[in-house]
């Protein structure tokens, strides 16, 4: 999931470039479907292909003013105010984010996630294997990035760790997003980096969860695997034009889901996880007990 950055702070404002590109793509898709126009027809109108329209609608590529203007005309959007709003968002979506300097370390699909994370007002995440990336210590992150061999960490590993620490700055900025994380109990016993690193990580969790905008719950072994089959994150935004996004990472890339049925499904999953998991107060007791064992 969103713990390993490229292994599988700038003051960015909400509605960052990646978020805008994805929401613009989703809006163009809805306009096309409402106009009952196929992807191949839309592609022909902008001197492209069906696959180009698919990439645009998924927010996988940058948008060009000319292409968007032609598509808006084809979809029946002729009001100048509406068109100007779209084109202004296109310009903003093409501005690079702070993570641009790390693009050689991150696959394209993870760059999208970092941009969305910057723009989110609420981040809901469920992790089965690791502590969520936004809550990791440097030593824990280094152990993951080096595949369990921090003693031989090279420059690329250290850059990945720096990237992850940079990502965490969103939790310390004014107007920080609300982070609600549910982790499987096995995470507390998986000795990532060794006992000392795990101890430091659990102590860090006890410290950060004292902050009002961070909620952590541990899902006990007895209920693991029932509410959700795998890790995922759900990002929510204050801006009404930005749809919620569900992010699911897999070995070869990631899925971004924004359709209402998908959002409803994963919303119910997360609700169930929070019910099955220990309460935040009980979770702190579980962490304290685990630390005593270590």
Tab-separated table of C-alpha atoms in Angstrom:
chain	number	residue	atom	x	y	z
A	1	UNK	CA	0.000	0.000	0.000
A	2	UNK	CA	1.047	3.602	0.516
A	3	UNK	CA	3.912	2.767	2.824
A	4	UNK	CA	6.789	1.979	0.516
A	5	UNK	CA	6.698	4.934	-1.914
A	6	UNK	CA	8.795	3.757	-4.874
A	7	UNK	CA	9.352	0.223	-3.638
A	8	UNK	CA	6.389	-1.603	-5.223
A	9	UNK	CA	7.614	20.742	2.377
A	10	UNK	CA	6.266	22.711	-0.105
A	11	UNK	CA	3.038	24.440	0.947
A	12	UNK	CA	0.833	22.817	-1.653
A	13	UNK	CA	-2.671	24.207	-1.554
A	14	UNK	CA	-5.774	21.981	-1.695
A	15	UNK	CA	-6.599	21.086	-5.248
A	16	UNK	CA	-2.980	20.376	-6.202
A	17	UNK	CA	-1.964	19.529	-9.788
A	18	UNK	CA	-2.555	15.783	-9.673
A	19	UNK	CA	-5.876	16.113	-7.883
A	20	UNK	CA	-7.044	18.639	-10.455
A	21	UNK	CA	-5.943	16.465	-13.353
A	22	UNK	CA	-7.874	13.503	-11.995
A	23	UNK	CA	-11.012	15.487	-11.212
A	24	UNK	CA	-10.905	17.147	-14.634
A	25	UNK	CA	-10.621	13.733	-16.241
A	26	UNK	CA	-13.553	12.431	-14.215
A	27	UNK	CA	-15.672	15.458	-15.156
A	28	UNK	CA	-14.819	15.083	-18.840
A	29	UNK	CA	-15.823	11.429	-18.639
A	30	UNK	CA	-19.188	12.326	-17.099
A	31	UNK	CA	-19.814	14.990	-19.742
A	32	UNK	CA	-18.947	12.545	-22.522
A	33	UNK	CA	-21.234	9.857	-21.115
A	34	UNK	CA	-24.068	12.363	-20.651
A	35	UNK	CA	-23.680	13.386	-24.293
A	36	UNK	CA	-23.702	9.681	-25.279
A	37	UNK	CA	-20.404	10.002	-27.142
A	38	UNK	CA	-17.991	7.088	-27.344
A	39	UNK	CA	-14.310	7.306	-26.451
A	40	UNK	CA	-13.362	6.623	-30.059
A	41	UNK	CA	-15.572	9.492	-31.295
A	42	UNK	CA	-14.079	11.838	-28.715
A	43	UNK	CA	-10.579	10.724	-29.641
A	44	UNK	CA	-11.198	11.423	-33.310
A	45	UNK	CA	-12.399	14.940	-32.445
A	46	UNK	CA	-9.046	15.808	-30.837
A	47	UNK	CA	-6.932	14.042	-33.441
A	48	UNK	CA	-6.224	11.189	-31.029
A	49	UNK	CA	-7.330	7.686	-30.179
A	50	UNK	CA	-9.718	5.930	-27.828
A	51	UNK	CA	-6.775	5.082	-25.555
A	52	UNK	CA	-5.811	8.767	-25.358
A	53	UNK	CA	-9.293	9.650	-24.133
A	54	UNK	CA	-9.074	6.825	-21.593
A	55	UNK	CA	-5.769	8.187	-20.249
A	56	UNK	CA	-7.165	11.727	-20.107
A	57	UNK	CA	-10.251	10.612	-18.219
A	58	UNK	CA	-8.153	8.659	-15.718
A	59	UNK	CA	-5.919	11.661	-15.114
A	60	UNK	CA	-2.855	9.736	-16.256
A	61	UNK	CA	-1.553	12.401	-18.643
A	62	UNK	CA	-1.444	16.171	-18.730
A	63	UNK	CA	-4.284	18.050	-20.403
A	64	UNK	CA	-3.840	20.485	-23.287
A	65	UNK	CA	-5.955	23.614	-23.626
A	66	UNK	CA	-6.806	22.865	-27.252
A	67	UNK	CA	-7.906	19.287	-26.536
A	68	UNK	CA	-10.096	20.290	-23.586
A	69	UNK	CA	-11.626	23.192	-25.505
A	70	UNK	CA	-12.522	20.896	-28.419
A	71	UNK	CA	-13.994	18.262	-26.102
A	72	UNK	CA	-16.081	20.837	-24.232
A	73	UNK	CA	-17.516	22.038	-27.551
A	74	UNK	CA	-18.274	18.462	-28.582
A	75	UNK	CA	-19.977	17.788	-25.221
A	76	UNK	CA	-22.185	20.857	-25.525
A	77	UNK	CA	-20.433	23.101	-22.974
A	78	UNK	CA	-20.619	26.472	-24.722
A	79	UNK	CA	-21.008	28.946	-21.838
A	80	UNK	CA	-17.867	31.080	-21.605
A	81	UNK	CA	-17.811	31.085	-17.779
A	82	UNK	CA	-17.930	27.275	-17.631
A	83	UNK	CA	-15.268	26.931	-20.305
A	84	UNK	CA	-12.990	29.481	-18.604
A	85	UNK	CA	-13.266	27.582	-15.310
A	86	UNK	CA	-12.256	24.321	-17.002
A	87	UNK	CA	-9.321	25.911	-18.818
A	88	UNK	CA	-8.076	27.689	-15.682
A	89	UNK	CA	-8.067	24.333	-13.888
A	90	UNK	CA	-6.184	22.800	-16.826
A	91	UNK	CA	-3.438	25.389	-16.381
A	92	UNK	CA	-3.192	24.693	-12.655
A	93	UNK	CA	-3.173	20.929	-13.215
A	94	UNK	CA	-0.034	21.198	-15.354
A	95	UNK	CA	2.044	22.897	-12.644
A	96	UNK	CA	4.583	20.506	-11.030
A	97	UNK	CA	4.243	19.645	-7.322
A	98	UNK	CA	7.059	19.576	-4.753
A	99	UNK	CA	7.496	15.830	-5.379
A	100	UNK	CA	8.600	16.553	-8.949
A	101	UNK	CA	12.233	16.356	-7.779
A	102	UNK	CA	11.623	12.721	-6.764
A	103	UNK	CA	10.047	11.520	-10.006
A	104	UNK	CA	13.033	9.301	-10.788
A	105	UNK	CA	12.282	7.384	-7.573
A	106	UNK	CA	8.513	7.083	-7.954
A	107	UNK	CA	6.442	5.298	-10.569
A	108	UNK	CA	3.842	7.495	-12.273
A	109	UNK	CA	0.947	5.893	-10.431
A	110	UNK	CA	2.448	6.763	-7.052
A	111	UNK	CA	3.115	10.364	-8.075
A	112	UNK	CA	-0.636	10.619	-8.608
A	113	UNK	CA	-1.265	9.410	-5.066
A	114	UNK	CA	1.171	11.869	-3.483
A	115	UNK	CA	-0.542	14.729	-5.294
A	116	UNK	CA	-3.972	13.605	-4.129
A	117	UNK	CA	-2.727	13.102	-0.575
A	118	UNK	CA	-1.516	16.720	-0.561
A	119	UNK	CA	-5.001	17.930	-1.515
A	120	UNK	CA	-7.064	15.710	0.806
A	121	UNK	CA	-8.928	16.973	3.853
A	122	UNK	CA	-9.452	13.439	5.225
A	123	UNK	CA	-7.291	10.380	4.722
A	124	UNK	CA	-8.751	7.016	5.686
A	125	UNK	CA	-6.378	4.083	5.441
A	126	UNK	CA	-6.360	0.382	6.253
A	127	UNK	CA	-3.035	-1.444	6.411
A	128	UNK	CA	-2.440	-5.164	6.762
A	129	UNK	CA	1.349	-5.368	6.682
A	130	UNK	CA	3.040	-2.097	7.645
A	131	UNK	CA	2.521	1.019	9.699
A	132	UNK	CA	1.010	3.610	7.304
A	133	UNK	CA	3.646	5.690	5.554
A	134	UNK	CA	2.427	8.945	7.119
A	135	UNK	CA	3.094	7.508	10.593
A	136	UNK	CA	6.423	5.775	10.035
A	137	UNK	CA	9.671	6.681	11.771
A	138	UNK	CA	12.797	7.212	9.679
A	139	UNK	CA	14.336	3.937	10.884
A	140	UNK	CA	11.174	1.964	10.109
A	141	UNK	CA	10.902	3.585	6.676
A	142	UNK	CA	14.575	2.878	5.985
A	143	UNK	CA	14.117	-0.803	6.903
A	144	UNK	CA	11.253	-1.092	4.410
A	145	UNK	CA	12.960	0.878	1.644
A	146	UNK	CA	16.141	-1.186	1.972
A	147	UNK	CA	14.148	-4.445	1.968
A	148	UNK	CA	15.254	-5.279	5.476
A	149	UNK	CA	18.939	-4.330	5.061
A	150	UNK	CA	19.284	-0.766	6.379
A	151	UNK	CA	22.996	-1.319	7.021
A	152	UNK	CA	23.611	-1.278	3.260
A	153	UNK	CA	21.168	1.524	2.418
A	154	UNK	CA	22.371	3.451	-0.636
A	155	UNK	CA	21.610	6.971	-1.859
A	156	UNK	CA	18.358	5.895	-3.529
A	157	UNK	CA	17.107	4.359	-0.267
A	158	UNK	CA	17.926	7.534	1.658
A	159	UNK	CA	16.110	9.620	-0.948
A	160	UNK	CA	13.035	7.426	-0.567
A	161	UNK	CA	13.158	7.892	3.191
A	162	UNK	CA	13.465	11.663	2.702
A	163	UNK	CA	10.457	11.581	0.392
A	164	UNK	CA	8.387	9.738	2.967
A	165	UNK	CA	9.363	12.145	5.738
A	166	UNK	CA	8.467	15.027	3.411
A	167	UNK	CA	5.046	13.510	2.840
A	168	UNK	CA	4.468	13.512	6.596
A	169	UNK	CA	4.730	17.293	6.733
A	170	UNK	CA	1.099	17.555	5.644
A	171	UNK	CA	0.131	16.404	9.155
A	172	UNK	CA	1.994	19.328	10.755
A	173	UNK	CA	0.853	22.162	8.494
A	174	UNK	CA	-1.991	24.573	9.332
A	175	UNK	CA	-5.276	23.008	8.309
A	176	UNK	CA	-3.754	19.530	8.319
A	177	UNK	CA	-5.928	16.710	6.983
A	178	UNK	CA	-7.656	14.363	9.392
A	179	UNK	CA	-5.893	10.990	9.318
A	180	UNK	CA	-7.835	7.920	10.431
A	181	UNK	CA	-5.815	4.711	10.232
A	182	UNK	CA	-6.781	1.132	10.997
A	183	UNK	CA	-3.920	-1.366	11.150
A	184	UNK	CA	-3.962	-5.120	11.539
A	185	UNK	CA	-2.696	-6.398	14.890
A	186	UNK	CA	0.020	-8.374	13.078
A	187	UNK	CA	1.755	-5.056	12.290
A	188	UNK	CA	2.617	-4.742	15.983
A	189	UNK	CA	4.450	-8.069	15.910
A	190	UNK	CA	6.196	-7.874	12.548
A	191	UNK	CA	9.817	-6.974	13.467
A	192	UNK	CA	10.503	-4.566	10.607
A	193	UNK	CA	14.115	-3.464	11.092
A	194	UNK	CA	14.489	-5.487	14.289
A	195	UNK	CA	13.174	-5.161	17.832
A	196	UNK	CA	14.748	-1.766	18.490
A	197	UNK	CA	13.256	-0.211	15.359
A	198	UNK	CA	9.844	-1.707	16.081
A	199	UNK	CA	9.965	-0.386	19.645
A	200	UNK	CA	10.788	3.104	18.395
A	201	UNK	CA	7.959	2.888	15.878
A	202	UNK	CA	5.380	1.886	18.483
A	203	UNK	CA	6.550	4.676	20.801
A	204	UNK	CA	6.105	7.090	17.893
A	205	UNK	CA	2.548	5.870	17.341
A	206	UNK	CA	1.720	6.512	20.997
A	207	UNK	CA	3.082	10.037	20.636
A	208	UNK	CA	1.428	11.078	17.369
A	209	UNK	CA	-1.989	9.673	18.254
A	210	UNK	CA	-2.225	12.237	21.038
A	211	UNK	CA	-2.874	14.759	18.277
A	212	UNK	CA	-6.549	15.464	17.758
A	213	UNK	CA	-6.466	15.113	13.974
A	214	UNK	CA	-4.873	11.629	14.054
A	215	UNK	CA	-6.908	8.553	14.948
A	216	UNK	CA	-5.395	5.067	15.111
A	217	UNK	CA	-7.207	1.786	15.698
A	218	UNK	CA	-5.799	-1.740	15.859
A	219	UNK	CA	-7.855	-4.521	14.315
A	220	UNK	CA	-7.509	-7.656	16.502
A	221	UNK	CA	-6.452	-10.998	15.074
A	222	UNK	CA	-9.872	-12.466	15.800
A	223	UNK	CA	-11.583	-10.113	13.340
A	224	UNK	CA	-8.823	-9.709	10.760
A	225	UNK	CA	-9.774	-10.416	7.154
A	226	UNK	CA	-13.531	-10.116	7.493
A	227	UNK	CA	-14.382	-6.483	6.723
A	228	UNK	CA	-11.766	-6.027	3.967
A	229	UNK	CA	-9.594	-8.441	2.007
A	230	UNK	CA	-6.699	-6.065	1.420
A	231	UNK	CA	-5.172	-2.692	2.195
A	232	UNK	CA	-6.629	0.486	0.718
A	233	UNK	CA	-6.843	4.217	1.289
A	234	UNK	CA	-9.768	6.583	0.789
A	235	UNK	CA	-9.119	10.282	0.225
A	236	UNK	CA	-11.793	12.899	0.785
A	237	UNK	CA	-11.677	16.565	-0.202
A	238	UNK	CA	-13.322	19.775	0.996
A	239	UNK	CA	-13.787	21.086	-2.524
A	240	UNK	CA	-17.204	19.967	-3.836
A	241	UNK	CA	-15.849	19.515	-7.364
A	242	UNK	CA	-13.300	16.932	-6.192
A	243	UNK	CA	-14.737	13.408	-5.905
A	244	UNK	CA	-13.610	11.000	-3.211
A	245	UNK	CA	-10.874	8.650	-4.392
A	246	UNK	CA	-10.154	5.078	-3.326
A	247	UNK	CA	-6.534	4.024	-3.860
A	248	UNK	CA	-5.539	0.349	-4.066
A	249	UNK	CA	-1.909	-0.508	-4.680
A	250	UNK	CA	-0.761	-3.785	-6.221
A	251	UNK	CA	2.507	-5.260	-7.424
A	252	UNK	CA	2.438	-3.669	-10.857
A	253	UNK	CA	0.697	-0.383	-10.187
A	254	UNK	CA	-2.395	1.033	-8.535
A	255	UNK	CA	-6.123	1.493	-9.016
A	256	UNK	CA	-7.953	4.783	-8.520
A	257	UNK	CA	-11.680	4.345	-7.991
A	258	UNK	CA	-14.173	7.216	-8.021
A	259	UNK	CA	-17.511	5.780	-9.127
A	260	UNK	CA	-20.336	6.108	-6.615
A	261	UNK	CA	-20.887	2.360	-6.202
A	262	UNK	CA	-17.185	1.787	-5.557
A	263	UNK	CA	-16.995	4.649	-3.069
A	264	UNK	CA	-20.068	3.375	-1.255
A	265	UNK	CA	-18.596	-0.131	-1.054
A	266	UNK	CA	-15.254	0.999	0.382
A	267	UNK	CA	-16.931	3.513	2.658
A	268	UNK	CA	-18.936	0.661	4.184
A	269	UNK	CA	-15.756	-1.429	4.460
A	270	UNK	CA	-13.970	1.275	6.400
A	271	UNK	CA	-16.965	1.844	8.662
A	272	UNK	CA	-16.985	-1.880	9.450
A	273	UNK	CA	-13.256	-1.869	10.145
A	274	UNK	CA	-13.629	0.967	12.660
A	275	UNK	CA	-16.392	-0.979	14.413
A	276	UNK	CA	-14.436	-4.246	14.531
A	277	UNK	CA	-11.176	-2.583	15.644
A	278	UNK	CA	-10.238	-1.594	19.168
A	279	UNK	CA	-11.307	1.921	20.084
A	280	UNK	CA	-8.585	4.596	19.917
A	281	UNK	CA	-8.230	4.541	23.719
A	282	UNK	CA	-8.037	0.751	23.836
A	283	UNK	CA	-5.579	0.848	20.931
A	284	UNK	CA	-3.206	2.971	23.019
A	285	UNK	CA	-3.479	0.380	25.782
A	286	UNK	CA	-2.660	-2.359	23.261
A	287	UNK	CA	0.390	-0.402	22.081
A	288	UNK	CA	1.557	0.144	25.652
A	289	UNK	CA	1.212	-3.550	26.451
A	290	UNK	CA	3.106	-4.523	23.308
A	291	UNK	CA	5.906	-2.121	24.185
A	292	UNK	CA	6.204	-3.707	27.625
A	293	UNK	CA	6.592	-7.100	25.950
A	294	UNK	CA	9.423	-5.738	23.811
